[in-house]
Coordinates of C-alpha atoms and ligand atoms in Angstrom, one line a residue:
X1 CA 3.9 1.9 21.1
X2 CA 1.3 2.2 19.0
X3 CA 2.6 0.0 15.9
X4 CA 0.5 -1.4 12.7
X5 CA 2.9 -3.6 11.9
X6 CA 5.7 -5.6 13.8
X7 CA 8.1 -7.6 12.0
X8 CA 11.1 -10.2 13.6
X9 CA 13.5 -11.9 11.4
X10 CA 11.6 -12.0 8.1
X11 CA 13.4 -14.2 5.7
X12 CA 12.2 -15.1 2.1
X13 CA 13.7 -18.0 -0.5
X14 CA 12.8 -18.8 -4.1
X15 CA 13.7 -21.8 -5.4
X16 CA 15.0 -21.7 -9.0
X17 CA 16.4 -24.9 -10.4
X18 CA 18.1 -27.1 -7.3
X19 CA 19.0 -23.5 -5.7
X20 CA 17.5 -21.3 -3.2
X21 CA 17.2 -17.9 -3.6
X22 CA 17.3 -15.5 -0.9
X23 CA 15.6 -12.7 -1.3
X24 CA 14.4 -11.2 2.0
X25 CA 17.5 -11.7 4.4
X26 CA 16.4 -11.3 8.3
X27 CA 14.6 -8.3 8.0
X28 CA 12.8 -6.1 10.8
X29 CA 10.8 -3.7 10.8
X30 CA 7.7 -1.7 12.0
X31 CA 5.1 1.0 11.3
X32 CA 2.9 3.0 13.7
X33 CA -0.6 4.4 12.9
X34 CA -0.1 7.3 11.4
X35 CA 3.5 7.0 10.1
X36 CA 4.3 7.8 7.1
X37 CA 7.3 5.1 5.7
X38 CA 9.4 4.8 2.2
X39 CA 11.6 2.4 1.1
X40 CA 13.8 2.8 -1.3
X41 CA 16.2 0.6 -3.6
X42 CA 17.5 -0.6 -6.9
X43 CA 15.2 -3.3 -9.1
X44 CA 14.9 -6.8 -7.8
X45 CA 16.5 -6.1 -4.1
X46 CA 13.2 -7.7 -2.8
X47 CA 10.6 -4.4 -2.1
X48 CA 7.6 -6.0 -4.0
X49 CA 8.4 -8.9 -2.3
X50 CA 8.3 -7.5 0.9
X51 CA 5.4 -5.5 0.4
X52 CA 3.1 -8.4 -0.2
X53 CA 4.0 -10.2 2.7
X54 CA 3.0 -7.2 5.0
X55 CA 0.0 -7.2 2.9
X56 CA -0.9 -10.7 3.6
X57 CA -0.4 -11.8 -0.2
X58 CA 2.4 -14.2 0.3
X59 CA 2.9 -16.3 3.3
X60 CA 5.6 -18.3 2.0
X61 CA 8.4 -17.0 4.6
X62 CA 9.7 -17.5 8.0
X63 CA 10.2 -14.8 10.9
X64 CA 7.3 -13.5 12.7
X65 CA 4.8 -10.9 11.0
X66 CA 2.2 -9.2 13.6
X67 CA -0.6 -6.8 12.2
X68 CA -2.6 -4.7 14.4
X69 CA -1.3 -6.3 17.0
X70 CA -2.2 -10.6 15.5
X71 CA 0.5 -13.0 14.8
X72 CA -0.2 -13.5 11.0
X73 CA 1.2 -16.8 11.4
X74 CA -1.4 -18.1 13.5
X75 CA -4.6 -17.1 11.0
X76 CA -6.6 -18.7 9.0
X77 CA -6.7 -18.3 5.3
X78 CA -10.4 -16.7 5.8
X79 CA -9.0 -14.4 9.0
X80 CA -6.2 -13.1 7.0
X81 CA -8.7 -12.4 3.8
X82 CA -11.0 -10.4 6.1
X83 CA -8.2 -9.0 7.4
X84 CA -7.0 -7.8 4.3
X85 CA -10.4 -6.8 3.1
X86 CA -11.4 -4.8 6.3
X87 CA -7.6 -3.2 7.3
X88 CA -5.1 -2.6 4.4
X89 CA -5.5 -0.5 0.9
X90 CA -3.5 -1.2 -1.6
X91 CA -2.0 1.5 -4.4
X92 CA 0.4 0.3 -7.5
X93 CA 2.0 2.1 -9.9
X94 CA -0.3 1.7 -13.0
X95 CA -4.0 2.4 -12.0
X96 CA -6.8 0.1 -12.3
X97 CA -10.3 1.5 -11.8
X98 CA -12.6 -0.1 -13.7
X99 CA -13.4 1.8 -17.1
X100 CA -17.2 1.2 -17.0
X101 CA -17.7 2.8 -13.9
X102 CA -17.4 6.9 -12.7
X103 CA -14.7 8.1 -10.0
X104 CA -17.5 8.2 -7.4
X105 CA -18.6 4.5 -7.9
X106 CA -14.9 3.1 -8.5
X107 CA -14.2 4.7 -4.7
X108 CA -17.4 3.1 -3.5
X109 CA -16.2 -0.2 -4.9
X110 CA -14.3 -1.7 -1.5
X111 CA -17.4 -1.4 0.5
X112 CA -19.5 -3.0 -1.7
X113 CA -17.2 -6.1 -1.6
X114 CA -17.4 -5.9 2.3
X115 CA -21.2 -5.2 2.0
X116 CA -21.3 -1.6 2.9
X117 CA -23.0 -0.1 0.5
X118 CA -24.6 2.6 2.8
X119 CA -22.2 5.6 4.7
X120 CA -21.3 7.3 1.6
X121 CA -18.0 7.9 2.1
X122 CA -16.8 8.3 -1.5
X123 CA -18.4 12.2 -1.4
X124 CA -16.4 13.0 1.7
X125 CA -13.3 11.4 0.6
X126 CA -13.6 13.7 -2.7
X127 CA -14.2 16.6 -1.1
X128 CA -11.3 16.5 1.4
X129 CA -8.9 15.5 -0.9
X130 CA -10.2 18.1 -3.4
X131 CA -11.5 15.8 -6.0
X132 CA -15.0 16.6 -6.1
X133 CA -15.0 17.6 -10.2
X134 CA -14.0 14.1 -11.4
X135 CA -16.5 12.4 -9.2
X136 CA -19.3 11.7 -11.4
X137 CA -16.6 11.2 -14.8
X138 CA -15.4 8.2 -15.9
X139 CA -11.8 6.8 -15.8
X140 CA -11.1 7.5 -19.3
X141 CA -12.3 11.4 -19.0
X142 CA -9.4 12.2 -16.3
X143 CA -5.7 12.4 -16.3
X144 CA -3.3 9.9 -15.5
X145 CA -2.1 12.0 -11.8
X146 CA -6.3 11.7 -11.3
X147 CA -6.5 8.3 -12.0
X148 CA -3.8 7.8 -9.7
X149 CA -5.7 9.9 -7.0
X150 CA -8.9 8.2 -7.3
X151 CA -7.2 4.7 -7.1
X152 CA -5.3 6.4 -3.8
X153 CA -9.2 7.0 -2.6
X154 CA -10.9 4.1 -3.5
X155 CA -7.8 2.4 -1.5
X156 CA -8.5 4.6 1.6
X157 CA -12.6 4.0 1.4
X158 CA -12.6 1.6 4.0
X159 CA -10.2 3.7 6.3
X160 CA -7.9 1.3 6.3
X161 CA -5.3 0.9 9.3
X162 CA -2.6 0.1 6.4
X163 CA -2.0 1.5 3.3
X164 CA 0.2 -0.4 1.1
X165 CA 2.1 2.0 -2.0
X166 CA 4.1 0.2 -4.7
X167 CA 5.4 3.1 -6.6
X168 CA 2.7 5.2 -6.8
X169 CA 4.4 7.7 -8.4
X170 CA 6.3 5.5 -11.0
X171 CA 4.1 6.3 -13.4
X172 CA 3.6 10.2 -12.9
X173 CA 5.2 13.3 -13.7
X174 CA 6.9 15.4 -11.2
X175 CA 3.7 17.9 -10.9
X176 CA 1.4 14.9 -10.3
X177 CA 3.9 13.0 -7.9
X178 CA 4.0 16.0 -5.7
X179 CA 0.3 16.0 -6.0
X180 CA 0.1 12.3 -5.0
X181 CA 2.8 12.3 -2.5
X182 CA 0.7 15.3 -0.7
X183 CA -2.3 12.7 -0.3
X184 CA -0.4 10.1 1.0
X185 CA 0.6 12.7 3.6
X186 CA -3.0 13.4 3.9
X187 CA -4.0 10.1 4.8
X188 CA -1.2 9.3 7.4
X189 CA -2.5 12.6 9.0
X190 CA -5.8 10.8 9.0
X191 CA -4.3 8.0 11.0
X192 CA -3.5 5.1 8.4
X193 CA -0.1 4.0 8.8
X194 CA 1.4 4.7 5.1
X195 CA 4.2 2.2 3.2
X196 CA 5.5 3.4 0.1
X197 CA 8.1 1.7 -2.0
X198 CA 9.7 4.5 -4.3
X199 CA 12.7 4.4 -6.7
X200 CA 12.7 7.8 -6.4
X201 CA 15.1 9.5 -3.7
X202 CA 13.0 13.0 -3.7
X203 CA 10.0 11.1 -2.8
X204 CA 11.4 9.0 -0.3
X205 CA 12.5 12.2 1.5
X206 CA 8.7 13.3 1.8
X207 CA 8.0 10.5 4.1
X208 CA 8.6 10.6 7.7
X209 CA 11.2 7.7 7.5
X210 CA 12.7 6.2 4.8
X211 CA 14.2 3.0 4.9
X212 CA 16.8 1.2 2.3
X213 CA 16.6 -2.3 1.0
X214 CA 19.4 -3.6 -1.0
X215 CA 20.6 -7.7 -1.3
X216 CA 17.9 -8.7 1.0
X217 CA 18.3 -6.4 3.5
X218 CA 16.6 -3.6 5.0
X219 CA 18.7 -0.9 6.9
X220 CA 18.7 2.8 7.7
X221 CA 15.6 5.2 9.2
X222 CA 15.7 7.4 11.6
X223 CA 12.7 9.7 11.7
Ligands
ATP301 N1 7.7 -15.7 -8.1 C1 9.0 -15.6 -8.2 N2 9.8 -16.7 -8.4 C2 11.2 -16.5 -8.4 N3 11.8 -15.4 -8.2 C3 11.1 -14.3 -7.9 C4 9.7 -14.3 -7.9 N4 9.2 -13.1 -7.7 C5 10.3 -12.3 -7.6 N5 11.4 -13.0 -7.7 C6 12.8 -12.5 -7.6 O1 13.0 -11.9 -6.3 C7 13.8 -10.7 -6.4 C8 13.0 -9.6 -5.8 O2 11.9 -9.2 -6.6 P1 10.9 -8.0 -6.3 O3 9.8 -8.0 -7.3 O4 10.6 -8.1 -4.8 O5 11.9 -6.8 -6.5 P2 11.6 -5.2 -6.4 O6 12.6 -4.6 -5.5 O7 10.2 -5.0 -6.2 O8 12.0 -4.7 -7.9 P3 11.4 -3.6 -8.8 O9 11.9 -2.3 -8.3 O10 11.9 -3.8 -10.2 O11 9.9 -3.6 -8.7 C9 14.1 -10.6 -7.9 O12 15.4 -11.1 -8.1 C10 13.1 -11.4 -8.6 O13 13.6 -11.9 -9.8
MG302 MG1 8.6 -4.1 -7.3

């Protein structure tokens, strides 16, 4: 199968005072290219938490965590940064394109950091996700749902295998969520393998699979 990510046994501990707490309890799981996957549960059950160890943010754990196919474990600090650069977007709930530059430019910004300037992809991207009228404004001449959008497209500039979605729609009424939800559908159709965390239920059923976490613990998911 064709799976983005693989995970066996993840556990995760915090040490507060003289005691450890557990906060990812044996957890697997997996994603294929092109799947679209929620997971939903309550405030502090450990989805955040999860979320930046898929996205190679945290490697404070034990288990086994394979992306495309590598054993995470075995990287180096500059494979897993390249990794991270070249193969996973990231989209949190409050946006963060930078005010002094327009739509067009914020979307371009992932391949300048990778050094690929050149392709002009930003134009496409607006155009198929039917954003072309905000591309030349700037971040504080849109809406919140656009700013959302445009955050969703500069996460998706560098086609990335992985899209990572902390509550992307956390912040967004239920017009704009829809909105946003539909581009996340978009891009799985478009082959990136999508992973939103939600508290929301009705968003959670737009995905192809949702999954639950609660204590530590991930269950639940049938497609
Ligand atoms: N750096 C840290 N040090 C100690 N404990 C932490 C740390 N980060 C998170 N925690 C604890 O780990 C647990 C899980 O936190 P996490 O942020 O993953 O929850 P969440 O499911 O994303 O919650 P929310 O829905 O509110 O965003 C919480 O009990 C939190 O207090
Ligand atoms: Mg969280």
């Amino acid at each position: 199968m064709d799976n983005v990510v693989e995970i066996t046994a993840l556990s995760k501990a915090y040490t507060q005072g003289h005691e450890q707490i557990l906060v990812l309890e044996e957890l697997d799981f997996y994603i294929a290219k092109g799947e679209f996957v929620a997971i939903v549960g309550p405030s502090g059950s450990g989805k955040s938490t999860f979320l930046n160890i898929v996205g190679l943010l945290d490697d404070v754990y034990s288990g086994e965590v394979r992306l495309f196919g590598r054993r995470v474990e075995d990287l180096t600090e500059r494979e897993k940064a390249v990794l991270r650069l070249e193969n996973i977007g990231f989209v949190f709930q409050f946006d963060s394109l930078l005010p002094e530059f327009t739509v067009q430019e914020n979307i371009e910004m992932p391949a300048r950091v990778l050094g690929r300037e050149k392709g002009g992809k930003a134009p496409e991207l607006l155009k198929r996700f039917g954003l072309e009228e905000i591309a030349c404004k700037f971040p504080m001449e849109i809406s919140g749902g656009e700013k959302q959008r445009a955050a969703l497209l500069r996460a998706l500039r560098n086609s990335p295998a992985l899209l990572i979605a902390d509550e992307p729609t956390g912040n967004l009424d239920r017009h704009n969520s829809a909105v946003v939800l539909d581009d996340l559908r978009r891009a799985a159709g478009l082959g990136t393998a999508v992973l939103m965390v939600t508290h929301n239920e009705d968003a959670a059923r737009r995905a192809d699979r949702a999954l639950h976490m609660d204590g530590g613990k991930l269950t639940g998911g049938a497609g």
